[in-house]
Amino acid sequence: MVKEGAGKPRRRPTAIDVAELAGVSQSTVSRTFSNPDQISEGTRNKVIAAAEQLEYQVDTLGSRLRSSKVGVIAVVVIGREGVPEKSINPFHYALLGSICSAASEAGYDTLVSFQKNAFHGHYFERRQADGVIVIGTTDNREGWEHFRKLSASNERIACWGSPFDDMQWVRSDNAGGARMATEHLIESGYRDIVCLGATDSPQRQFLERYEGYCEAMREAGLTPVLHPIDTSLKREEQGRRGVASLLKGERPVDAIFAACDSIALGALEALDGAGKAVPGDMGVVGFDGLYASRYSHPPLTTVEPDLTKAGAALVTRIRALVDGQEAPPPRVPVSLIVRQSTR
Amino acid sequence: MVKEGAGKPRRRPTAIDVAELAGVSQSTVSRTFSNPDQISEGTRNKVIAAAEQLEYQVDTLGSRLRSSKVGVIAVVVIGREGVPEKSINPFHYALLGSICSAASEAGYDTLVSFQKNAFHGHYFERRQADGVIVIGTTDNREGWEHFRKLSASNERIACWGSPFDDMQWVRSDNAGGARMATEHLIESGYRDIVCLGATDSPQRQFLERYEGYCEAMREAGLTPVLHPIDTSLKREEQGRRGVASLLKGERPVDAIFAACDSIALGALEALDGAGKAVPGDMGVVGFDGLYASRYSHPPLTTVEPDLTKAGAALVTRIRALVDGQEAPPPRVPVSLIVRQSTR
DNA sequence: CTGAAAGCGCTTACAG
DNA sequence: CTGAAAGCGCTTACAG
């Protein structure tokens, strides 16, 4: 720990400095760190001792330039224009966290960028990253189009939440989760269960969730009902409006399976405002496992994807693209978290 | 958009390729991108046209190695051991987002890493970053000690939430925010207002918030009361236990100013469980502006720091350390968000 | 305003 | 197992 600014400018030590001190060639120093098996134990120890004495660390820049290995995964979080970072769906932040952790375990750095309207960042052309993971709101069509094109011409892009099927994606077991949620509602005695969602949304997962819901309903001899939402609104507002029109309608409803937690949170708010008791008058289940769903009133029963596995799967996908490894099937398991919004 | 894997290996174009096509020297190509004013307009246009034709982009690796400018800010999010990424305080995720945006606007990439127990990442020694921004839980003493030491020997570290005063920090206007919160409670008619917090916590902001609360109380002729929390517990649990012991106590209480939102959320839960009406029997105010606080029951009145300014201030701090620029005062303004947990 | 040349700190065939 | 040498793609004095 040499104090800097104490007079000595103290040049960063290089492999040459270490070589001199250890009495070996510069290439031997390099090999000691990049390919230690090639070096005899005795020599290796001398080099390591010298490196420690000088506080030497391999310069990433030199190493990467020469070896053409970047060692970086870029993570792009697609947002909506005009929406500040603090309002980004917390689910995406949590996913970002698990991606960064998984990357780190695989020996990659993560270059994170939040993009709304300007999708520049020529990661490959500028050799800044070996691969790109794209996550974020499905709604920013322009953003996804951009990465879809890149994906077509360069295969090192993996994504979560893409509206397009022809990209390298990783997804929740949406149908399975929806099925679990619906079966849970049926077992709890609800019968007039409506799905608050959309089949034509760019959010393909909404369709998959609706299908899982339908299967479970039909197997129980019940009729699935889709109550469509206005996908141009903010999620919570979709939930509020959805409930408002449901309550005005003729059809009896005793439970709501919402296509995502944010919609469910809005729905809970509207139900509370309308004086409806949850879970007594109406059961509600969401999908995503947002942090906020633990503190809603009442706390929301939801389907939660295993985010650790999701992050790992995305990183694995990139590695597979980079060096032809085998990739596991890209469906991430989910689990049902039963809270107080259902009986 | 040349399709890769279509047979042609297609080498990445270099400045030499562009130079050949444009009929100039390689140095001229380099200058066109790094120092365009040095190049006449005619030459510049020729070079740019050639670059576009070849889809050339400056190779970051070569450029950085030669110029010694890394152009990267590392962001370290300190977590608690054993706590998965998805459970990280959402506040830190939101702050992370605004840091990444601010960095991007200043022309920096952000290298994000989540660290719990292993604090390696020799960003400077390995020349991976020009500076490091450290955020995250104040509770991981070991983590902060690590970065404090680094901070002492290398001055390019800025932080949010450090328990130590001798680091380069950026903070909320904690005292001012606490004052606003307390004045709001007093104006709303509450009198027996207790601060649920700690003065001896490593969370220095808790002390500052307590002090702001005290000032406002004294100015109104009221006596400040600190109801201490057990800082070894999880935040929400601190809030639950705090309320439990408050309700068992002798002292009359009609409002709680909680040192942070997570504590307030736990407190709301416990009050609900104990059959206390909020805001009727008890007013509650938090601090942080978590996403979840919008969906608590009732929605939580809270003090919210301007996260966009916080991210910008941290990045500015790093830039100041890197190239001696002037830095603005590192207090981030806050605002009071009145919701339904207060009259 | 432009070019020729050196060199940033590494990795990696090649030779022994 | 180790060394001498070339070269990754740039930037930047130096000279004109």
XYZ file of C-alpha atoms in Angstrom, chain B residues 9-304:
296
model
C -14.414 -15.219 -41.993
C -14.333 -11.441 -42.567
C -11.522 -9.957 -40.583
C -12.377 -6.911 -38.539
C -11.318 -3.840 -40.513
C -8.455 -1.816 -39.012
C -7.341 1.754 -39.402
C -4.886 0.514 -42.017
C -7.685 -0.843 -44.186
C -9.497 2.448 -43.961
C -6.310 4.355 -44.737
C -5.737 2.316 -47.887
C -9.254 2.803 -49.113
C -9.209 6.528 -48.363
C -5.716 7.012 -49.761
C -4.253 8.514 -46.584
C -1.904 7.365 -43.846
C -2.995 5.303 -40.887
C -2.234 8.176 -38.507
C -4.646 10.379 -40.394
C -7.366 7.805 -39.922
C -6.605 7.652 -36.236
C -6.713 11.432 -35.898
C -9.977 11.614 -37.771
C -11.625 9.795 -34.899
C -9.585 10.861 -31.902
C -8.795 14.456 -32.827
C -10.917 15.525 -35.778
C -10.020 19.226 -35.579
C -6.492 18.427 -36.628
C -7.716 17.114 -39.955
C -8.942 19.202 -42.879
C -12.566 18.793 -43.736
C -11.910 17.250 -47.122
C -9.597 14.573 -45.772
C -11.926 13.932 -42.875
C -14.852 13.290 -45.186
C -12.846 10.889 -47.310
C -11.807 8.951 -44.214
C -15.303 8.867 -42.792
C -16.720 7.638 -46.070
C -14.142 4.857 -46.244
C -14.802 3.929 -42.619
C -18.509 3.697 -43.233
C -18.002 1.579 -46.289
C -15.886 -0.874 -44.314
C -18.066 -0.600 -41.202
C -14.980 0.431 -39.301
C -15.126 1.373 -35.648
C -12.127 2.297 -33.553
C -10.911 -0.735 -31.634
C -11.300 0.113 -27.994
C -8.532 -2.221 -26.943
C -5.856 -0.713 -29.149
C -6.947 2.796 -28.410
C -7.008 2.320 -24.688
C -3.707 0.525 -24.510
C -1.935 3.248 -26.391
C -3.574 6.270 -24.837
C -3.750 4.924 -21.294
C -7.319 6.167 -21.114
C -9.568 3.405 -19.934
C -12.936 5.135 -20.191
C -14.545 2.832 -17.665
C -16.046 3.415 -14.266
C -16.379 0.334 -12.115
C -19.456 0.142 -9.933
C -19.316 -2.196 -6.982
C -22.522 -3.121 -5.206
C -21.706 -4.415 -1.756
C -24.126 -7.056 -0.553
C -24.552 -9.148 2.536
C -23.186 -12.638 2.514
C -25.852 -15.230 1.879
C -28.294 -12.711 0.473
C -29.162 -13.417 -3.170
C -29.140 -10.601 -5.716
C -32.881 -10.487 -5.988
C -33.137 -9.501 -2.335
C -30.779 -6.574 -2.617
C -32.388 -3.397 -1.417
C -34.185 -2.093 -4.520
C -32.958 1.357 -3.672
C -29.461 0.286 -4.608
C -30.628 -1.073 -7.918
C -32.297 2.197 -8.752
C -29.154 4.081 -7.791
C -27.117 1.706 -9.931
C -29.341 2.556 -12.861
C -28.845 6.258 -12.503
C -25.089 5.845 -12.092
C -24.900 3.862 -15.329
C -26.885 6.524 -17.131
C -24.836 9.381 -15.791
C -21.619 7.567 -16.668
C -22.825 6.893 -20.150
C -23.646 10.546 -20.649
C -20.160 11.458 -19.519
C -18.705 9.033 -22.068
C -17.811 6.261 -19.655
C -18.656 2.595 -19.753
C -19.693 1.007 -16.497
C -18.289 -2.251 -15.266
C -20.717 -3.578 -12.690
C -19.947 -6.157 -10.073
C -21.813 -7.464 -7.070
C -19.551 -8.393 -4.210
C -20.360 -10.020 -0.920
C -17.348 -11.515 0.733
C -14.602 -11.569 -1.868
C -13.396 -8.068 -2.589
C -10.884 -8.664 -5.309
C -11.255 -6.838 -8.586
C -7.990 -4.958 -8.816
C -9.517 -2.410 -11.109
C -6.637 0.005 -10.997
C -3.749 -2.430 -10.964
C -5.228 -4.266 -13.907
C -6.165 -1.018 -15.617
C -9.763 -1.976 -15.959
C -11.285 1.241 -14.704
C -10.452 4.882 -14.186
C -12.426 5.008 -10.989
C -14.666 2.977 -8.731
C -18.061 3.873 -7.353
C -19.058 1.823 -4.336
C -22.669 1.517 -3.225
C -24.688 -1.053 -1.329
C -25.475 -2.149 2.154
C -23.717 -0.263 4.901
C -23.752 -3.406 7.009
C -20.954 -5.283 5.307
C -18.198 -3.872 7.462
C -15.485 -5.954 5.877
C -16.417 -4.723 2.440
C -16.296 -1.090 3.395
C -13.016 -1.547 5.244
C -11.574 -2.941 2.038
C -12.606 0.018 -0.066
C -11.641 2.463 2.622
C -8.093 1.149 2.504
C -8.072 1.367 -1.278
C -9.459 4.834 -0.995
C -6.605 5.867 1.240
C -3.936 4.649 -1.172
C -5.724 5.478 -4.385
C -7.956 8.433 -4.597
C -10.323 7.395 -7.360
C -13.097 5.887 -5.277
C -16.425 7.545 -4.597
C -19.150 6.009 -2.528
C -22.731 6.141 -1.352
C -23.649 4.677 1.999
C -20.198 4.274 3.474
C -20.063 4.052 7.245
C -16.770 5.932 7.081
C -16.395 9.651 6.905
C -12.910 9.639 5.480
C -13.943 8.411 2.057
C -15.139 10.424 -0.936
C -18.855 10.216 -0.368
C -22.052 11.514 -1.836
C -25.101 11.535 0.397
C -28.710 12.555 0.596
C -29.580 15.681 2.454
C -30.505 13.407 5.330
C -30.967 16.040 7.996
C -33.016 18.248 5.694
C -35.196 15.356 4.607
C -35.795 14.200 8.158
C -36.733 17.725 9.093
C -39.258 17.902 6.243
C -40.731 14.571 7.280
C -41.011 15.590 10.909
C -42.452 19.019 10.132
C -45.034 17.302 7.939
C -46.060 15.055 10.843
C -46.314 18.009 13.196
C -48.353 20.030 10.722
C -50.664 17.046 10.319
C -51.444 17.213 14.006
C -49.252 14.448 15.385
C -47.469 15.237 18.632
C -45.982 12.097 20.165
C -43.635 11.405 17.312
C -41.012 8.748 17.811
C -37.975 8.169 15.651
C -37.474 4.497 14.890
C -33.764 4.384 14.232
C -30.316 4.303 15.747
C -27.541 6.744 16.518
C -24.796 4.184 16.874
C -25.532 2.351 13.622
C -22.797 2.080 11.022
C -25.424 3.783 8.861
C -24.279 7.308 9.384
C -27.326 8.519 7.529
C -29.448 7.171 10.384
C -27.688 9.577 12.731
C -28.119 12.496 10.350
C -31.792 11.694 9.943
C -32.218 11.478 13.677
C -30.595 14.867 14.065
C -32.886 16.444 11.495
C -35.836 14.933 13.314
C -34.597 16.316 16.635
C -34.218 19.829 15.269
C -37.740 19.892 13.889
C -39.155 18.506 17.127
C -37.349 21.013 19.319
C -38.314 23.929 17.129
C -41.923 22.906 17.605
C -41.408 22.658 21.347
C -41.690 18.875 21.315
C -39.360 16.338 22.889
C -37.529 14.043 20.491
C -37.609 10.369 21.383
C -35.356 7.754 19.846
C -36.762 4.251 19.872
C -33.699 2.176 19.084
C -33.773 -0.734 16.658
C -31.716 -3.878 16.658
C -29.393 -3.230 13.740
C -28.329 -6.849 13.500
C -31.738 -7.865 12.142
C -33.070 -7.456 8.628
C -34.575 -4.018 8.128
C -38.196 -5.090 7.875
C -37.801 -7.151 11.021
C -36.281 -4.138 12.762
C -39.490 -2.290 11.949
C -41.764 -5.107 13.131
C -39.945 -5.531 16.418
C -39.715 -1.806 16.908
C -43.468 -1.439 16.650
C -44.049 -4.437 18.900
C -41.978 -2.922 21.683
C -43.406 0.560 21.107
C -46.934 -0.762 21.552
C -45.965 -2.626 24.710
C -44.333 0.497 26.158
C -45.829 3.132 28.460
C -45.052 6.141 26.378
C -47.867 7.559 24.232
C -47.031 7.408 20.510
C -49.094 8.753 17.633
C -46.523 8.831 14.842
C -43.355 7.108 13.701
C -40.547 8.595 11.694
C -38.631 5.539 10.464
C -34.969 5.817 9.561
C -35.609 4.103 6.215
C -38.440 2.734 4.094
C -37.669 -0.918 4.732
C -38.031 -0.320 8.471
C -41.228 1.640 7.803
C -42.636 -1.197 5.690
C -42.014 -3.648 8.519
C -43.608 -1.197 10.921
C -46.725 -0.871 8.760
C -47.036 -4.631 8.663
C -46.813 -4.894 12.446
C -49.281 -2.033 12.968
C -51.738 -3.736 10.631
C -51.242 -6.994 12.499
C -51.870 -5.259 15.821
C -55.081 -3.713 14.549
C -53.790 -0.161 14.626
C -55.221 2.165 12.001
C -52.735 4.091 9.865
C -52.897 7.086 9.577
C -55.691 7.390 12.174
C -54.105 5.840 15.251
C -50.592 6.252 14.000
C -48.852 8.241 11.284
C -45.813 6.702 9.590
C -43.131 8.294 7.436
C -40.160 6.532 5.864
C -37.040 7.610 4.004
C -35.682 6.396 0.633
C -38.619 6.297 -1.754
C -38.548 2.566 -2.457
C -40.760 1.262 -5.227
C -42.429 -1.042 -2.723
C -43.482 1.896 -0.572
C -45.977 2.883 -3.249
C -47.804 -0.402 -2.793
C -47.706 -0.854 0.963
C -50.882 -0.657 3.008
C -51.454 2.181 3.208
C -49.017 3.613 0.664
C -46.112 5.091 2.581
C -45.323 8.769 2.953
C -41.595 9.010 2.443
C -38.599 11.192 1.697
C -37.094 10.481 -1.670
